[in-house]
Coordinates of C-alpha atoms in Angstrom, one line a residue:
M1 CA 0.0 0.1 0.0
F2 CA 2.8 2.4 0.8
D3 CA 5.0 1.7 -2.2
G4 CA 6.3 5.1 -3.3
Y5 CA 5.7 6.8 0.1
D6 CA 9.5 7.1 0.9
S7 CA 9.2 9.6 3.6
C8 CA 12.5 8.5 5.2
S9 CA 14.6 9.1 2.2
E10 CA 17.3 12.0 2.6
D11 CA 17.9 12.0 -1.1
T12 CA 17.0 15.5 -2.5
S13 CA 18.2 15.1 -6.1
S14 CA 16.3 14.7 -9.3
S15 CA 17.3 13.7 -12.6
S16 CA 16.8 15.9 -15.7
S17 CA 17.2 15.2 -19.4
S18 CA 18.5 18.6 -20.1
E19 CA 22.2 19.1 -21.0
E20 CA 22.7 21.9 -18.6
S21 CA 25.9 22.2 -16.4
E22 CA 25.6 20.6 -13.0
E23 CA 26.2 22.5 -9.7
E24 CA 26.1 21.6 -6.1
V25 CA 23.1 22.6 -4.0
A26 CA 23.1 23.0 -0.1
P27 CA 21.3 20.2 1.6
L28 CA 17.7 20.7 2.8
P29 CA 17.3 21.3 6.6
S30 CA 16.8 17.9 8.4
N31 CA 13.9 19.3 10.4
L32 CA 11.5 19.8 7.4
P33 CA 8.9 17.0 6.6
I34 CA 9.7 15.5 3.4
I35 CA 7.6 12.7 1.6
K36 CA 9.3 11.8 -1.7
N37 CA 7.2 10.3 -4.4
N38 CA 8.6 9.2 -8.0
G39 CA 11.7 11.5 -7.5
Q40 CA 9.8 14.5 -6.4
V41 CA 10.8 16.2 -3.1
Y42 CA 8.3 18.5 -1.4
T43 CA 9.3 20.8 1.6
Y44 CA 7.8 23.7 3.1
P45 CA 9.5 27.2 2.7
D46 CA 11.4 28.3 5.8
G47 CA 13.0 31.4 4.5
K48 CA 16.3 29.6 3.4
S49 CA 14.9 27.5 0.6
G50 CA 14.0 30.5 -1.6
M51 CA 11.8 30.7 -4.7
A52 CA 12.5 29.8 -8.5
T53 CA 11.1 30.4 -11.8
C54 CA 10.7 27.8 -14.5
E55 CA 12.6 28.7 -17.5
M56 CA 10.4 26.8 -19.7
C57 CA 6.7 27.8 -18.8
G58 CA 7.3 30.7 -16.3
M59 CA 5.6 29.1 -13.3
V60 CA 7.0 30.5 -10.0
G61 CA 7.4 28.1 -7.0
V62 CA 9.5 26.8 -4.1
R63 CA 13.1 26.3 -5.4
D64 CA 13.5 22.8 -3.7
A65 CA 10.2 21.6 -5.4
F66 CA 11.8 22.1 -8.8
Y67 CA 13.5 19.5 -10.9
S68 CA 17.3 19.0 -11.7
K69 CA 20.2 20.1 -9.4
T70 CA 19.9 23.7 -10.8
K71 CA 16.2 23.8 -10.1
R72 CA 15.6 25.5 -13.3
F73 CA 12.2 23.6 -14.2
C74 CA 9.0 22.9 -12.4
S75 CA 8.5 19.6 -14.1
V76 CA 10.2 16.8 -16.0
S77 CA 8.2 17.6 -19.1
C78 CA 9.3 21.3 -19.1
S79 CA 13.0 20.1 -18.6
R80 CA 12.7 17.9 -21.6
S81 CA 11.0 20.5 -23.6
Y82 CA 13.5 23.0 -22.9
S83 CA 16.3 20.6 -23.8
S84 CA 14.6 19.7 -27.2
N85 CA 14.1 23.3 -28.0
S86 CA 17.8 24.2 -27.2
K87 CA 18.9 21.5 -29.7
K88 CA 16.5 23.0 -32.3
A89 CA 17.8 26.5 -31.7
S90 CA 21.3 25.3 -31.9
I91 CA 20.7 23.8 -35.2
L92 CA 19.0 27.0 -36.6
A93 CA 22.0 29.0 -35.3
R94 CA 24.4 27.0 -37.3
L95 CA 22.1 27.2 -40.4
Q96 CA 22.3 31.1 -40.0
V97 CA 26.0 31.1 -39.6
T98 CA 26.2 29.4 -43.1
G99 CA 24.5 32.4 -44.6
K100 CA 21.3 30.4 -45.7
P101 CA 18.2 32.3 -44.7
P102 CA 16.0 30.7 -42.1
T103 CA 13.1 28.7 -43.3
K104 CA 9.5 29.2 -42.1
K105 CA 9.9 26.0 -40.1
A106 CA 12.9 27.3 -38.4
K107 CA 11.2 30.6 -37.6
V108 CA 8.3 28.6 -35.9
L109 CA 10.8 26.7 -34.0
Q110 CA 12.5 29.7 -32.8
K111 CA 9.1 31.1 -31.4
Q112 CA 8.2 27.9 -29.7
P113 CA 9.4 28.4 -26.2
L114 CA 7.3 31.6 -26.1
V115 CA 4.3 29.7 -27.3
A116 CA 4.7 27.1 -24.6
K117 CA 4.9 29.8 -22.0
L118 CA 1.8 31.5 -23.3
A119 CA -0.1 28.2 -23.3
A120 CA 0.9 27.6 -19.8
Y121 CA -0.2 31.0 -18.8
A122 CA -3.6 30.3 -20.6
Q123 CA -4.0 27.0 -18.8
Y124 CA -3.4 28.9 -15.5
Q125 CA -6.1 31.5 -16.3
A126 CA -8.6 28.8 -17.2
T127 CA -7.9 27.2 -13.9
L128 CA -8.7 30.5 -12.1
Q129 CA -11.9 31.0 -14.1
N130 CA -12.9 27.5 -13.2
Q131 CA -12.4 28.3 -9.6
A132 CA -14.3 31.6 -9.7
K133 CA -17.4 29.7 -11.3
T134 CA -17.3 27.2 -8.5
K135 CA -17.3 30.1 -5.9
A136 CA -20.0 31.8 -7.9
A137 CA -22.2 28.6 -7.9
A138 CA -21.8 28.4 -4.0
V139 CA -22.8 32.0 -3.6
S140 CA -25.8 31.4 -5.7
M141 CA -27.2 29.2 -3.2
E142 CA -27.5 32.1 -0.8
G143 CA -24.6 30.8 1.3
F144 CA -26.3 27.6 2.3
S145 CA -24.1 24.8 3.2
W146 CA -25.2 21.4 4.2
G147 CA -22.2 20.9 6.4
N148 CA -22.9 24.1 8.5
Y149 CA -26.5 23.4 8.6
I150 CA -26.1 19.8 10.0
N151 CA -23.4 20.7 12.4
S152 CA -24.9 23.7 13.9
N153 CA -28.2 21.8 14.6
S154 CA -26.9 18.2 15.2
F155 CA -29.0 16.9 12.4
I156 CA -28.8 13.4 11.0
A157 CA -29.3 12.7 7.2
A158 CA -30.9 9.6 5.5
P159 CA -28.2 7.3 4.3
V160 CA -27.6 6.8 0.5
T161 CA -28.8 3.3 0.7
C162 CA -32.4 4.5 1.4
F163 CA -32.6 5.9 -2.3
K164 CA -32.2 2.9 -4.7
H165 CA -32.9 5.2 -7.8
A166 CA -30.0 7.8 -6.8
P167 CA -26.3 7.3 -7.8
M168 CA -24.5 4.6 -5.9
G169 CA -27.9 3.9 -4.0
T170 CA -27.6 0.1 -4.7
C171 CA -23.8 -0.2 -4.4
W172 CA -22.8 2.3 -1.5
G173 CA -21.3 -0.7 0.4
D174 CA -20.0 -0.1 4.0
I175 CA -19.0 3.4 3.7
S176 CA -19.1 4.8 7.2
E177 CA -17.3 6.7 9.9
N178 CA -13.6 6.0 10.2
V179 CA -13.1 5.1 6.6
R180 CA -9.9 6.6 5.2
V181 CA -9.4 8.5 2.0
E182 CA -6.8 10.5 0.1
V183 CA -7.8 14.1 -0.5
P184 CA -6.1 17.4 -1.6
N185 CA -4.2 19.0 1.2
T186 CA -5.5 22.5 1.6
D187 CA -3.2 23.4 4.7
C188 CA -0.3 23.8 2.4
S189 CA 1.7 26.6 0.6
L190 CA 3.3 24.5 -2.2
P191 CA 2.6 25.5 -5.7
T192 CA 1.7 22.0 -6.7
K193 CA -1.3 20.1 -5.8
V194 CA -0.6 17.7 -3.1
F195 CA -2.6 15.2 -1.0
W196 CA -2.9 13.9 2.3
I197 CA -5.0 11.1 4.1
A198 CA -8.2 11.9 6.0
G199 CA -10.7 9.9 8.0
I200 CA -14.6 10.3 7.9
V201 CA -15.8 11.8 11.1
K202 CA -19.5 12.1 10.1
L203 CA -21.5 11.0 7.0
A204 CA -24.6 12.9 5.8
G205 CA -25.8 11.3 2.6
Y206 CA -23.2 11.8 0.0
N207 CA -21.5 14.4 2.1
A208 CA -18.6 13.7 4.6
L209 CA -16.9 15.5 7.3
L210 CA -13.2 14.7 7.0
R211 CA -10.2 15.1 9.4
Y212 CA -6.6 15.0 8.4
E213 CA -4.6 12.2 9.8
G214 CA -2.4 13.3 12.5
F215 CA -5.0 16.0 14.1
E216 CA -6.3 13.4 16.5
N217 CA -9.1 15.2 18.4
D218 CA -8.5 18.6 16.9
S219 CA -11.3 19.6 14.7
S220 CA -10.1 23.1 13.8
L221 CA -9.4 22.1 10.1
D222 CA -12.4 19.6 9.7
F223 CA -14.0 20.0 6.3
W224 CA -17.0 18.8 4.4
C225 CA -16.8 17.3 1.0
N226 CA -18.9 15.2 -1.4
I227 CA -17.5 11.6 -1.1
C228 CA -18.4 11.0 -4.9
G229 CA -16.4 14.0 -5.8
S230 CA -13.4 13.8 -8.4
D231 CA -10.9 14.7 -5.7
I232 CA -11.8 11.8 -3.2
H233 CA -9.6 8.7 -3.8
P234 CA -9.0 5.4 -1.8
V235 CA -5.9 5.0 0.1
G236 CA -3.1 3.9 -2.3
W237 CA -4.3 6.1 -5.0
C238 CA -1.5 8.6 -4.7
A239 CA 1.2 5.8 -4.9
A240 CA -0.3 4.4 -7.9
S241 CA -0.9 7.7 -9.7
G242 CA 2.4 9.2 -8.8
K243 CA 1.0 11.9 -6.6
P244 CA 2.9 13.4 -3.7
L245 CA 1.4 12.9 -0.1
V246 CA 2.4 16.0 2.1
P247 CA 1.3 16.4 5.9
P248 CA -0.6 19.6 6.6
R249 CA 1.4 22.6 7.7
T250 CA -0.2 23.0 11.0
I251 CA 1.2 19.4 12.1
Q252 CA 4.3 19.2 10.0
H253 CA 6.6 19.1 13.0
K254 CA 4.3 16.8 15.1
Y255 CA 6.1 13.6 13.8
T256 CA 9.6 13.1 12.4
N257 CA 8.8 9.9 10.5
W258 CA 5.5 10.2 8.8
K259 CA 5.8 7.0 7.0
A260 CA 5.8 5.2 10.2
F261 CA 3.0 7.1 11.5
L262 CA 0.9 6.3 8.3
V263 CA 1.8 2.6 8.6
K264 CA 0.6 2.5 12.0
R265 CA -2.5 4.5 11.6
L266 CA -3.6 2.7 8.5
T267 CA -3.1 -0.9 9.3
G268 CA -6.3 -2.6 9.4
A269 CA -8.2 0.6 8.4
K270 CA -11.0 0.7 5.8
T271 CA -10.9 2.7 2.6
L272 CA -13.1 3.1 -0.4
P273 CA -13.1 0.4 -3.0
P274 CA -10.5 0.8 -5.7
D275 CA -13.2 1.0 -8.2
F276 CA -15.3 3.4 -6.5
S277 CA -15.0 6.5 -8.8
Q278 CA -15.7 4.1 -11.8
K279 CA -18.9 3.0 -10.1
V280 CA -19.9 6.5 -9.4
S281 CA -19.4 7.3 -13.1
E282 CA -21.5 4.3 -14.2
S283 CA -24.2 5.1 -11.8
M284 CA -24.6 8.5 -13.3
Q285 CA -25.2 7.2 -16.8
Y286 CA -28.7 7.6 -17.8
P287 CA -30.6 5.8 -20.8
F288 CA -32.9 8.8 -21.5
K289 CA -31.5 11.2 -24.0
P290 CA -32.7 14.6 -25.5
C291 CA -35.2 14.4 -28.3
M292 CA -36.9 11.1 -26.9
R293 CA -40.7 11.3 -27.0
V294 CA -42.8 10.1 -24.2
E295 CA -46.4 10.3 -22.8
V296 CA -46.8 12.4 -19.7
V297 CA -49.6 13.6 -17.5
D298 CA -51.1 16.8 -18.7
K299 CA -50.6 19.2 -15.8
R300 CA -53.5 21.4 -16.6
H301 CA -55.9 18.3 -17.0
L302 CA -54.8 15.4 -14.9
C303 CA -57.2 13.0 -16.4
R304 CA -55.3 12.8 -19.7
T305 CA -51.8 12.5 -21.1
R306 CA -50.0 14.3 -23.9
V307 CA -46.8 13.9 -25.9
A308 CA -43.8 15.6 -24.6
V309 CA -40.2 15.7 -25.8
V310 CA -37.0 15.1 -23.3
E311 CA -35.3 18.6 -23.4
S312 CA -32.6 17.8 -20.9
V313 CA -31.6 15.2 -18.4
I314 CA -30.0 16.1 -15.0
G315 CA -29.1 13.3 -12.5
G316 CA -32.0 11.2 -14.0
R317 CA -34.5 14.1 -13.7
L318 CA -36.1 14.8 -17.1
R319 CA -37.1 18.4 -18.4
L320 CA -40.1 17.6 -20.7
V321 CA -41.4 20.0 -23.1
Y322 CA -44.9 19.4 -24.5
E323 CA -44.7 18.8 -28.2
E324 CA -47.1 21.6 -29.1
S325 CA -45.1 24.1 -27.3
E326 CA -43.7 26.5 -29.9
D327 CA -41.5 28.6 -27.5
R328 CA -40.4 25.4 -25.6
T329 CA -41.5 27.0 -22.3
D330 CA -44.6 24.8 -21.5
D331 CA -42.5 22.1 -19.7
F332 CA -42.9 19.5 -17.0
W333 CA -40.1 18.0 -14.6
C334 CA -40.1 14.4 -13.3
H335 CA -37.7 11.5 -12.9
M336 CA -37.1 8.9 -15.3
H337 CA -38.5 6.4 -13.1
S338 CA -41.7 8.6 -12.4
P339 CA -45.1 6.8 -12.6
L340 CA -46.4 9.9 -14.6
I341 CA -44.5 9.1 -17.7
H342 CA -45.0 6.3 -20.3
H343 CA -43.9 5.0 -23.7
I344 CA -45.9 6.3 -26.8
G345 CA -49.1 4.3 -27.3
W346 CA -49.5 3.5 -23.4
S347 CA -52.7 5.5 -23.1
R348 CA -54.3 3.9 -26.0
S349 CA -53.3 0.4 -24.8
I350 CA -54.9 0.8 -21.4
G351 CA -58.0 3.0 -22.4
H352 CA -56.6 6.3 -20.7
R353 CA -57.7 9.7 -22.1
F354 CA -55.1 11.2 -24.4
K355 CA -54.7 14.6 -26.0
R356 CA -53.9 14.2 -29.7
S357 CA -51.1 16.4 -31.0
D358 CA -51.8 19.0 -33.7
I359 CA -48.5 18.1 -34.9
T360 CA -49.1 15.5 -37.8
K361 CA -45.6 14.2 -37.9
K362 CA -42.5 13.9 -35.7
Q363 CA -40.2 16.9 -35.8
D364 CA -36.7 16.2 -37.1
G365 CA -34.6 14.3 -34.7
H366 CA -37.4 13.4 -32.3
F367 CA -37.9 9.6 -31.7
D368 CA -40.0 7.4 -29.6
T369 CA -38.5 6.2 -26.3
P370 CA -38.0 2.4 -26.2
P371 CA -40.7 0.9 -23.9
H372 CA -38.2 -1.1 -21.8
L373 CA -36.7 2.2 -20.3
F374 CA -39.7 2.8 -18.3
A375 CA -40.5 1.8 -14.8
K376 CA -42.3 -1.6 -14.6
V377 CA -45.7 -1.9 -12.7
K378 CA -46.4 -5.1 -10.8
E379 CA -48.6 -7.4 -12.7
V380 CA -52.1 -8.0 -11.3
D381 CA -55.0 -10.4 -11.9
Q382 CA -58.1 -8.7 -12.8
S383 CA -60.1 -11.9 -13.6
G384 CA -61.2 -12.6 -10.2
E385 CA -62.5 -10.3 -7.4
W386 CA -61.3 -6.8 -8.4
F387 CA -61.8 -3.0 -8.0
K388 CA -65.1 -1.7 -9.4
E389 CA -66.4 1.7 -10.4
G390 CA -68.1 3.4 -7.5
M391 CA -66.0 1.7 -4.8
K392 CA -64.7 4.0 -1.9
L393 CA -61.2 4.4 -0.8
E394 CA -58.8 6.8 0.7
A395 CA -56.2 8.4 -1.6
I396 CA -53.4 11.2 -1.6
D397 CA -54.8 14.2 -3.3
P398 CA -52.4 15.0 -6.3
L399 CA -53.5 18.5 -6.2
N400 CA -52.8 19.0 -2.4
L401 CA -50.2 16.2 -1.4
S402 CA -50.4 17.3 2.4
T403 CA -53.7 15.6 2.5
I404 CA -55.4 12.2 2.2
C405 CA -59.0 12.4 1.1
V406 CA -62.1 10.3 0.8
A407 CA -62.1 9.1 -2.9
T408 CA -64.0 7.0 -5.4
I409 CA -63.0 4.8 -8.2
R410 CA -64.4 6.4 -11.3
K411 CA -63.2 4.0 -13.9
V412 CA -61.3 0.9 -14.2
L413 CA -58.7 0.7 -17.0
A414 CA -56.5 -2.2 -18.3
D415 CA -53.3 -3.5 -16.7
G416 CA -54.4 -2.7 -13.2
F417 CA -54.8 1.0 -13.7
L418 CA -57.6 3.1 -12.0
M419 CA -59.1 6.5 -12.5
I420 CA -59.9 8.2 -9.1
G421 CA -61.7 11.3 -8.1
I422 CA -61.7 13.2 -4.9
D423 CA -65.2 13.3 -3.2
G424 CA -66.9 16.6 -3.2
S425 CA -64.2 18.4 -5.4
E426 CA -64.7 16.6 -8.7
A427 CA -65.2 18.7 -11.9
A428 CA -68.4 17.6 -13.9
D429 CA -66.6 16.5 -16.9
G430 CA -63.9 14.2 -14.8
S431 CA -61.2 16.5 -15.9
D432 CA -59.7 16.2 -12.5
W433 CA -59.6 12.5 -12.2
F434 CA -56.2 11.1 -11.8
C435 CA -54.6 7.8 -12.6
Y436 CA -53.3 5.4 -9.9
H437 CA -52.1 1.7 -10.4
A438 CA -53.8 -0.6 -8.1
T439 CA -50.4 -1.4 -6.4
S440 CA -49.9 2.3 -5.9
P441 CA -48.6 3.2 -2.3
S442 CA -50.7 6.5 -2.6
I443 CA -54.2 4.6 -2.3
F444 CA -55.4 3.1 0.9
P445 CA -58.4 1.0 2.2
V446 CA -61.0 2.7 4.1
G447 CA -60.1 3.3 7.7
F448 CA -56.3 3.6 7.0
C449 CA -56.2 7.2 8.2
E450 CA -58.3 6.6 11.4
I451 CA -56.3 3.6 12.6
N452 CA -52.9 5.4 11.9
M453 CA -54.1 8.8 13.5
I454 CA -53.8 10.6 10.2
E455 CA -56.3 13.5 9.5
L456 CA -58.5 12.3 6.8
T457 CA -60.0 15.2 4.7
P458 CA -63.8 14.6 4.2
P459 CA -65.7 15.6 1.0
R460 CA -66.1 19.3 0.5
G461 CA -69.3 20.4 2.0
Y462 CA -69.8 17.4 4.1
T463 CA -71.4 18.6 7.4
K464 CA -71.7 15.4 9.6
L465 CA -68.6 15.8 11.6
P466 CA -66.5 14.1 12.9
F467 CA -66.5 12.0 9.6
K468 CA -67.3 8.4 10.1
W469 CA -66.9 5.9 7.1
F470 CA -69.8 3.7 8.3
D471 CA -72.2 6.5 8.1
Y472 CA -70.8 7.9 4.8
L473 CA -71.1 4.6 3.0
R474 CA -74.5 4.1 4.3
E475 CA -75.6 7.5 3.1
T476 CA -74.1 7.3 -0.4
G477 CA -75.0 3.7 -0.9
S478 CA -71.5 2.7 -1.5
I479 CA -69.1 -0.1 -0.8
A480 CA -65.5 0.0 0.3
A481 CA -62.8 -1.4 -2.0
P482 CA -61.7 -4.8 -0.6
V483 CA -58.6 -4.6 1.6
K484 CA -56.8 -7.5 0.1
L485 CA -56.7 -5.7 -3.3
F486 CA -54.3 -2.9 -1.9
N487 CA -50.5 -3.0 -1.8
K488 CA -49.3 -4.8 1.3
D489 CA -45.5 -4.6 0.7
V490 CA -43.5 -2.6 3.4
P491 CA -40.0 -2.5 2.3
N492 CA -37.0 -2.2 4.8
H493 CA -36.3 1.4 3.8
G494 CA -34.2 2.6 6.6
F495 CA -35.7 6.1 7.1
R496 CA -36.3 7.6 10.5
V497 CA -38.0 10.6 11.9
G498 CA -36.0 13.6 11.8
M499 CA -33.8 12.6 9.0
K500 CA -32.6 15.2 6.4
L501 CA -32.9 14.7 2.6
E502 CA -33.4 16.8 -0.5
A503 CA -37.0 16.5 -1.7
V504 CA -38.8 17.6 -4.9
D505 CA -41.7 20.1 -4.3
L506 CA -44.2 18.1 -6.2
M507 CA -46.6 21.1 -6.4
E508 CA -43.6 22.9 -8.4
P509 CA -41.6 19.9 -9.5
R510 CA -38.7 21.9 -11.0
L511 CA -37.6 22.7 -7.3
I512 CA -35.6 20.5 -5.1
C513 CA -35.6 21.6 -1.5
V514 CA -33.9 21.0 1.9
A515 CA -36.4 18.8 3.7
T516 CA -37.0 16.6 6.7
V517 CA -38.9 13.3 7.4
T518 CA -41.4 14.2 10.1
R519 CA -43.8 11.2 10.2
I520 CA -43.4 7.5 9.1
I521 CA -46.5 5.3 8.7
H522 CA -45.1 1.9 7.3
R523 CA -43.9 3.1 3.8
L524 CA -45.6 6.4 3.9
L525 CA -43.4 9.4 4.7
R526 CA -44.5 12.9 5.7
I527 CA -42.0 15.3 4.1
H528 CA -41.6 18.9 5.6
F529 CA -39.8 21.6 3.7
D530 CA -37.5 23.2 6.2
G531 CA -38.5 27.0 6.7
W532 CA -42.1 26.4 5.5
E533 CA -45.4 25.9 7.3
E534 CA -46.7 22.4 7.9
E535 CA -49.6 23.1 5.3
Y536 CA -46.9 22.6 2.6
D537 CA -45.9 19.2 3.9
Q538 CA -46.2 16.3 1.5
W539 CA -47.0 12.6 1.8
V540 CA -44.7 10.6 -0.2
D541 CA -43.9 6.9 -0.7
C542 CA -40.4 5.6 0.7
E543 CA -39.3 4.5 -2.7
S544 CA -40.4 7.6 -4.6
P545 CA -37.9 8.7 -7.2
D546 CA -38.4 12.4 -6.1
L547 CA -36.5 12.0 -2.9
Y548 CA -32.7 12.2 -2.8
P549 CA -29.7 12.0 -0.3
V550 CA -28.1 15.1 1.1
G551 CA -25.5 16.3 -1.5
W552 CA -27.4 15.0 -4.6
C553 CA -27.8 18.4 -5.9
Q554 CA -24.1 19.2 -5.6
L555 CA -23.1 15.9 -7.1
T556 CA -25.4 16.3 -10.3
G557 CA -25.2 20.1 -10.8
Y558 CA -28.9 20.8 -9.9
Q559 CA -29.7 23.9 -8.1
L560 CA -30.9 23.3 -4.5
Q561 CA -33.4 25.5 -2.7
P562 CA -32.1 26.4 0.8
P563 CA -34.6 26.5 3.9
A564 CA -36.9 29.6 3.5
S565 CA -36.3 32.4 6.1
Q566 CA -39.4 34.2 7.5
S567 CA -38.8 37.3 5.4
S568 CA -38.5 35.4 2.1
R569 CA -41.8 33.5 3.0
E570 CA -43.6 36.7 3.6
S571 CA -42.2 38.3 0.4
Q572 CA -43.7 35.4 -1.8
S573 CA -47.4 36.2 -1.4
G574 CA -47.7 36.0 -5.1
S575 CA -45.4 33.2 -5.6
S576 CA -46.2 29.6 -6.5
K577 CA -46.0 28.6 -2.7
Q578 CA -49.0 30.9 -2.1
K579 CA -50.9 29.8 -5.2
K580 CA -50.5 26.2 -3.9
K581 CA -51.8 27.4 -0.6
A582 CA -55.0 28.8 -2.3
K583 CA -55.4 25.7 -4.3
S584 CA -55.0 23.4 -1.3
Q585 CA -57.6 25.2 0.8
Q586 CA -60.0 24.4 -1.9
Y587 CA -59.8 20.7 -1.3
K588 CA -59.0 20.6 2.4
G589 CA -62.5 20.5 3.7
H590 CA -63.3 20.9 7.4
K591 CA -60.8 20.1 10.0
K592 CA -61.5 17.6 12.8
M593 CA -61.2 19.2 16.2
T594 CA -60.5 16.0 18.1
T595 CA -58.6 13.0 17.5
L596 CA -60.7 10.0 16.4
Q597 CA -60.8 7.2 18.8
L598 CA -60.0 3.7 17.2
K599 CA -62.8 1.5 16.9
E600 CA -63.7 -1.8 15.4
E601 CA -66.3 -1.5 12.8
L602 CA -67.7 -3.7 10.2
I603 CA -68.0 -2.1 6.8
D604 CA -69.3 -4.2 4.0
G605 CA -68.5 -7.2 6.1
E606 CA -64.8 -6.4 6.5
D607 CA -63.1 -6.2 9.9
Y608 CA -61.0 -3.1 10.0
S609 CA -59.4 -3.6 13.4
F610 CA -56.3 -4.8 11.9
L611 CA -55.4 -1.4 10.3
Q612 CA -53.5 -0.2 13.3
G613 CA -50.0 1.0 12.0
A614 CA -46.6 1.4 13.6
S615 CA -45.3 4.1 15.6
D616 CA -43.9 7.3 13.9
Q617 CA -40.5 6.3 15.2
E618 CA -40.5 3.0 13.5
S619 CA -39.7 3.1 9.8
N620 CA -40.6 -0.5 8.9
G621 CA -43.4 -1.7 11.5
S622 CA -44.3 -5.3 11.5
A623 CA -45.8 -5.1 8.1
N624 CA -49.0 -6.6 9.7
F625 CA -51.3 -3.7 9.3
Y626 CA -52.7 -5.0 6.0
I627 CA -53.2 -8.5 7.4
K628 CA -56.6 -9.3 8.6
Q629 CA -57.0 -10.8 12.0
E630 CA -58.7 -14.1 12.2
P631 CA -61.7 -14.3 14.7

């Protein structure tokens, strides 16, 4: 593991291919920490070593970090380039002595050293510009830092393994605290990028709080970084890549033998898998590409779908532009695994309403997305007892995701899909019906909310409060959908109340916000957007592709919305959040003043006493809340 980390060597010389004269150099002070790697010797300036300027590219740096005994070049390549150009210049000089005019090629060769210097300077300027862009991106988030936010409030974040659809979600492994990595050493004044080993102190999603080896319990230089970033490497990467390991300036005099220190500290320690960066790269390859055509829900009429075209793909999220949008501003954001998108022809195949496009033929470059790229739904058997039109159930309102409402099955489609309407709030033409699959985690049997102490939103205008299903079914002459037809699976998702994450605001799906899990009912999560009132909370399934680990936005380059401050909330009276509030009030109905007591009732011959759910503190429960108790 430590081949190449020759920290005990006293050799300070380096070979050069240039044909310059050799001269003696005073030895380095013995008290300076040195870790030699592939012939390079790095020291810290102590006032005696001095500075030097590369005669090839013009870079200024510590003299002892330069190559050759004369310390004239910053790297081997500069030394060799200078030597090669010197030979060419010598040949050109001899040609001029003979009286022959210099050729065009000779003139170019004479100018080459200057060109090399200009190229190196241009590269240096480009590096500065990239750094400026990175800083500007950080400022654009209004100074929000996940690390500071978590540290200052002692928050915990949901682990990456909770998000199977996210990069590395299925191959995160046992990355945890005390895992060692090699990272850039920022506590250093050397002109060359150097590295040092650090250990994970705390993990928050993709982000890790790191501490340089040698600092022990000193947290003064701890720093946060994205563990999937390009500058994070497993221990041994520097040796294999020829990169230098240099101890931080703050602790440079703490040990005299750094190699022995590293051997002792790293023996038996865990590090990242050697192919970690490759796995990260592979997990961020997405099959959806721009110009692909899909069928997606019409955001203005939930009861139908429309054709849209993939405009861009960011981290698996798709910006879809409806095909008839001439200025390409009529768009819709969703994840590629969202249940809201389907292959071309899906609507016709199941009997779903579809808005035909006025465009008679495909636009140039647009093509239908292969059907196998879409999320698969569980196959169901509709030949036996099945959902029927008019049956009652409870469902998350897609226009107000903070509520679970009294609902009715309005139409039974093919392949297990159902059209559902919210009682008391339906349009006469059914334009606000919405499509859920029979296995959807967003629909529930009658009595689910009561038993799990969730506020059920009664039909708008219903006056008999508190709402009782038994009375309502009798008054409407309806029956409850059989409990056995609902999804009974409760995965071991790993979420806990209080965990932080990044979540899509499904009422404004282009936005991804800082959020918290506030309730857990089996596989159902209550997501709260930090800084906003509870009325903006959303019920979301634990496997929803609209939830992401902390650090996902940074990893994929997506903009994260920081927690809202009180002033920003008050200033957005006309914003989408306030519009959502107005829309949500339309569907909320009357609030219950007291908590419903749990009772055993027989509705349509079904015993609902089994519906009692797990505590909010338990993420998985016993998975028995859908299993009927035997008498």
